[in-house]
Amino acid sequence: MKALWVLALSSLCVTAMADEIPTDVANNTVPVEEYTYSTHLDIAKVISMSEVPSVCEVVPARMEYEDSNGQRHILRYSVMGNGCSNG
């Protein structure tokens, strides 16, 4: 019975700690920007890019990058999938 109480109390503690989000992480959310042909891109360093699926259609893609001022950006754009054959 004591072990059951310890288990119940420890699960409550873990749940309470999981609800707390550090303020530095919560305040640093980067908005996702939609790419258009008129978008000025200032890409100094690419951090990550999403993989293009093997389908023969236009699919959404994401790129996270830093500009020349060191600020992070997330860019969403459209790309043709890699599943088309030329034949």
Coordinates of N, CA and C in Angstrom, one line a residue:
M1 N 0.8 -1.2 0.0 CA 0.0 0.0 0.0 C 0.9 1.3 0.0
K2 N 2.0 1.2 0.7 CA 2.9 2.4 0.8 C 3.5 2.6 -0.6
A3 N 3.8 1.5 -1.3 CA 4.4 1.7 -2.6 C 3.4 2.3 -3.6
L4 N 2.2 2.0 -3.4 CA 1.1 2.6 -4.3 C 1.0 4.1 -4.0
W5 N 1.1 4.5 -2.8 CA 1.1 6.0 -2.4 C 2.3 6.7 -3.0
V6 N 3.4 6.1 -2.9 CA 4.7 6.7 -3.4 C 4.6 6.8 -4.9
L7 N 4.0 5.8 -5.6 CA 3.9 5.9 -7.0 C 2.9 6.9 -7.4
A8 N 1.8 7.1 -6.7 CA 0.8 8.1 -7.0 C 1.3 9.5 -6.8
L9 N 2.0 9.7 -5.7 CA 2.6 11.0 -5.4 C 3.7 11.4 -6.4
S10 N 4.5 10.4 -6.8 CA 5.6 10.7 -7.8 C 5.0 11.1 -9.1
S11 N 3.9 10.4 -9.5 CA 3.3 10.7 -10.8 C 2.7 12.1 -10.8
L12 N 2.2 12.6 -9.7 CA 1.7 13.9 -9.6 C 2.8 14.9 -9.7
C13 N 3.9 14.7 -9.1 CA 5.1 15.6 -9.1 C 5.6 15.7 -10.5
V14 N 5.7 14.6 -11.2 CA 6.2 14.6 -12.6 C 5.2 15.4 -13.5
T15 N 3.9 15.2 -13.3 CA 2.9 16.0 -14.1 C 3.0 17.4 -13.8
A16 N 3.2 17.8 -12.6 CA 3.3 19.2 -12.2 C 4.6 19.9 -12.8
M17 N 5.7 19.1 -12.8 CA 6.9 19.7 -13.4 C 6.8 19.7 -14.9
A18 N 6.1 18.9 -15.6 CA 5.9 18.9 -17.0 C 5.2 20.1 -17.5
D19 N 4.3 20.6 -16.7 CA 3.5 21.8 -17.1 C 4.3 23.1 -17.1
E20 N 5.5 23.1 -16.4 CA 6.3 24.3 -16.3 C 7.2 24.4 -17.6
I21 N 7.1 25.5 -18.3 CA 7.9 25.7 -19.4 C 8.9 26.8 -19.1
P22 N 10.2 26.6 -19.3 CA 11.1 27.7 -19.0 C 10.8 28.9 -19.8
T23 N 10.9 30.1 -19.2 CA 10.5 31.3 -19.9 C 11.4 31.6 -21.1
D24 N 12.7 31.2 -21.1 CA 13.5 31.5 -22.2 C 13.1 30.7 -23.4
V25 N 12.6 29.5 -23.2 CA 12.2 28.7 -24.4 C 10.9 29.2 -24.9
A26 N 10.0 29.6 -23.9 CA 8.6 30.0 -24.3 C 8.7 31.3 -25.1
N27 N 9.6 32.2 -24.8 CA 9.7 33.5 -25.4 C 10.4 33.5 -26.8
N28 N 11.1 32.4 -27.1 CA 11.9 32.4 -28.3 C 11.3 31.6 -29.4
T29 N 10.0 31.6 -29.5 CA 9.3 31.0 -30.6 C 9.5 31.8 -31.9
V30 N 9.9 31.1 -32.9 CA 10.1 31.7 -34.2 C 8.9 31.6 -35.1
P31 N 8.3 32.7 -35.6 CA 7.1 32.5 -36.5 C 7.5 32.0 -37.8
V32 N 6.6 31.2 -38.4 CA 6.9 30.6 -39.7 C 6.5 31.6 -40.8
E33 N 7.4 31.9 -41.7 CA 7.2 32.8 -42.8 C 6.8 32.1 -44.0
E34 N 5.8 32.5 -44.8 CA 5.4 31.9 -46.0 C 6.3 32.6 -47.2
Y35 N 6.9 31.8 -48.0 CA 7.7 32.3 -49.1 C 6.8 32.7 -50.3
T36 N 7.0 33.9 -50.8 CA 6.4 34.4 -52.1 C 7.6 34.8 -53.0
Y37 N 7.3 35.0 -54.2 CA 8.3 35.5 -55.2 C 8.9 36.8 -54.8
S38 N 8.2 37.6 -54.0 CA 8.7 38.9 -53.7 C 9.4 38.9 -52.3
T39 N 9.6 37.7 -51.7 CA 10.2 37.6 -50.4 C 11.7 37.9 -50.6
H40 N 12.3 38.8 -49.8 CA 13.7 39.0 -49.8 C 14.3 38.1 -48.8
L41 N 15.3 37.2 -49.3 CA 15.9 36.2 -48.5 C 17.3 36.7 -48.1
D42 N 17.6 36.7 -46.8 CA 18.9 37.0 -46.3 C 19.4 35.8 -45.5
I43 N 19.9 34.8 -46.3 CA 20.3 33.5 -45.7 C 21.8 33.5 -45.5
A44 N 22.3 33.5 -44.3 CA 23.7 33.4 -44.0 C 24.1 32.0 -43.7
K45 N 23.2 31.2 -43.0 CA 23.5 29.9 -42.6 C 22.2 29.0 -42.6
V46 N 22.2 27.9 -43.3 CA 21.1 27.0 -43.2 C 21.2 26.1 -42.0
I47 N 20.2 26.0 -41.2 CA 20.3 25.2 -40.0 C 19.7 23.8 -40.3
S48 N 18.5 23.8 -40.9 CA 17.9 22.5 -41.2 C 16.9 22.7 -42.4
M49 N 16.7 21.6 -43.1 CA 15.7 21.6 -44.2 C 14.9 20.3 -44.1
S50 N 13.6 20.4 -44.4 CA 12.8 19.2 -44.4 C 13.1 18.3 -45.6
E51 N 12.9 17.1 -45.5 CA 13.1 16.1 -46.6 C 12.0 16.2 -47.6
V52 N 12.3 16.1 -48.8 CA 11.3 16.1 -49.9 C 10.8 14.7 -50.1
P53 N 9.5 14.4 -50.0 CA 9.0 13.1 -50.1 C 9.1 12.6 -51.6
S54 N 9.0 11.3 -51.8 CA 9.1 10.7 -53.1 C 7.7 10.5 -53.7
V55 N 7.1 11.7 -54.0 CA 5.8 11.7 -54.6 C 5.9 12.6 -55.8
C56 N 4.9 12.5 -56.8 CA 5.0 13.3 -58.0 C 3.9 14.3 -57.9
E57 N 4.1 15.3 -57.0 CA 3.2 16.4 -56.8 C 3.9 17.5 -56.0
V58 N 3.3 18.6 -55.9 CA 3.9 19.8 -55.2 C 3.6 19.5 -53.7
V59 N 4.6 19.7 -52.9 CA 4.5 19.4 -51.4 C 5.1 20.6 -50.7
P60 N 4.6 20.8 -49.4 CA 5.2 21.8 -48.6 C 6.6 21.4 -48.1
A61 N 7.5 22.4 -47.9 CA 8.8 22.1 -47.3 C 9.1 23.3 -46.4
R62 N 10.1 23.0 -45.5 CA 10.5 24.0 -44.5 C 12.0 24.1 -44.5
M63 N 12.4 25.3 -44.2 CA 13.9 25.6 -44.0 C 14.0 26.5 -42.8
E64 N 14.9 26.1 -41.9 CA 15.3 27.0 -40.8 C 16.7 27.5 -41.1
Y65 N 16.8 28.8 -40.9 CA 18.1 29.5 -41.3 C 18.3 30.7 -40.4
E66 N 19.6 31.1 -40.4 CA 20.0 32.4 -39.7 C 20.3 33.4 -40.8
D67 N 19.9 34.6 -40.5 CA 20.2 35.7 -41.4 C 21.6 36.3 -41.1
S68 N 22.0 37.4 -41.8 CA 23.3 38.0 -41.6 C 23.4 38.6 -40.2
N69 N 22.3 38.9 -39.5 CA 22.3 39.5 -38.2 C 22.3 38.4 -37.1
G70 N 22.2 37.1 -37.5 CA 22.2 36.0 -36.5 C 20.8 35.7 -36.0
Q71 N 19.8 36.2 -36.6 CA 18.4 35.9 -36.2 C 17.9 34.7 -36.9
R72 N 17.2 33.8 -36.2 CA 16.7 32.6 -36.8 C 15.3 32.9 -37.5
H73 N 15.1 32.2 -38.6 CA 13.9 32.3 -39.4 C 13.5 30.9 -39.8
I74 N 12.2 30.7 -39.9 CA 11.6 29.4 -40.5 C 10.8 29.8 -41.7
L75 N 11.2 29.2 -42.8 CA 10.5 29.6 -44.1 C 9.8 28.4 -44.6
R76 N 8.5 28.6 -44.9 CA 7.7 27.5 -45.5 C 7.5 27.8 -47.0
Y77 N 7.7 26.8 -47.9 CA 7.7 27.0 -49.3 C 7.2 25.8 -50.0
S78 N 6.9 25.8 -51.3 CA 6.4 24.6 -52.0 C 7.5 24.1 -52.9
V79 N 7.6 22.8 -53.1 CA 8.6 22.2 -53.9 C 8.0 21.0 -54.6
M80 N 8.5 20.6 -55.7 CA 8.0 19.4 -56.4 C 8.7 18.2 -55.8
G81 N 7.9 17.2 -55.5 CA 8.4 16.0 -54.9 C 9.4 15.2 -55.8
N82 N 10.1 14.3 -55.2 CA 11.1 13.6 -55.9 C 10.6 12.3 -56.6
G83 N 9.3 12.1 -56.7 CA 8.8 10.8 -57.2 C 8.4 10.8 -58.6
C84 N 8.7 11.8 -59.4 CA 8.3 11.9 -60.8 C 9.4 11.2 -61.6
S85 N 9.0 10.5 -62.6 CA 10.0 9.8 -63.6 C 9.9 10.6 -64.9
N86 N 11.0 10.6 -65.6 CA 11.1 11.3 -66.9 C 11.1 10.3 -68.0
G87 N 9.9 9.6 -68.2 CA 10.0 8.6 -69.2 C 8.7 8.1 -69.6

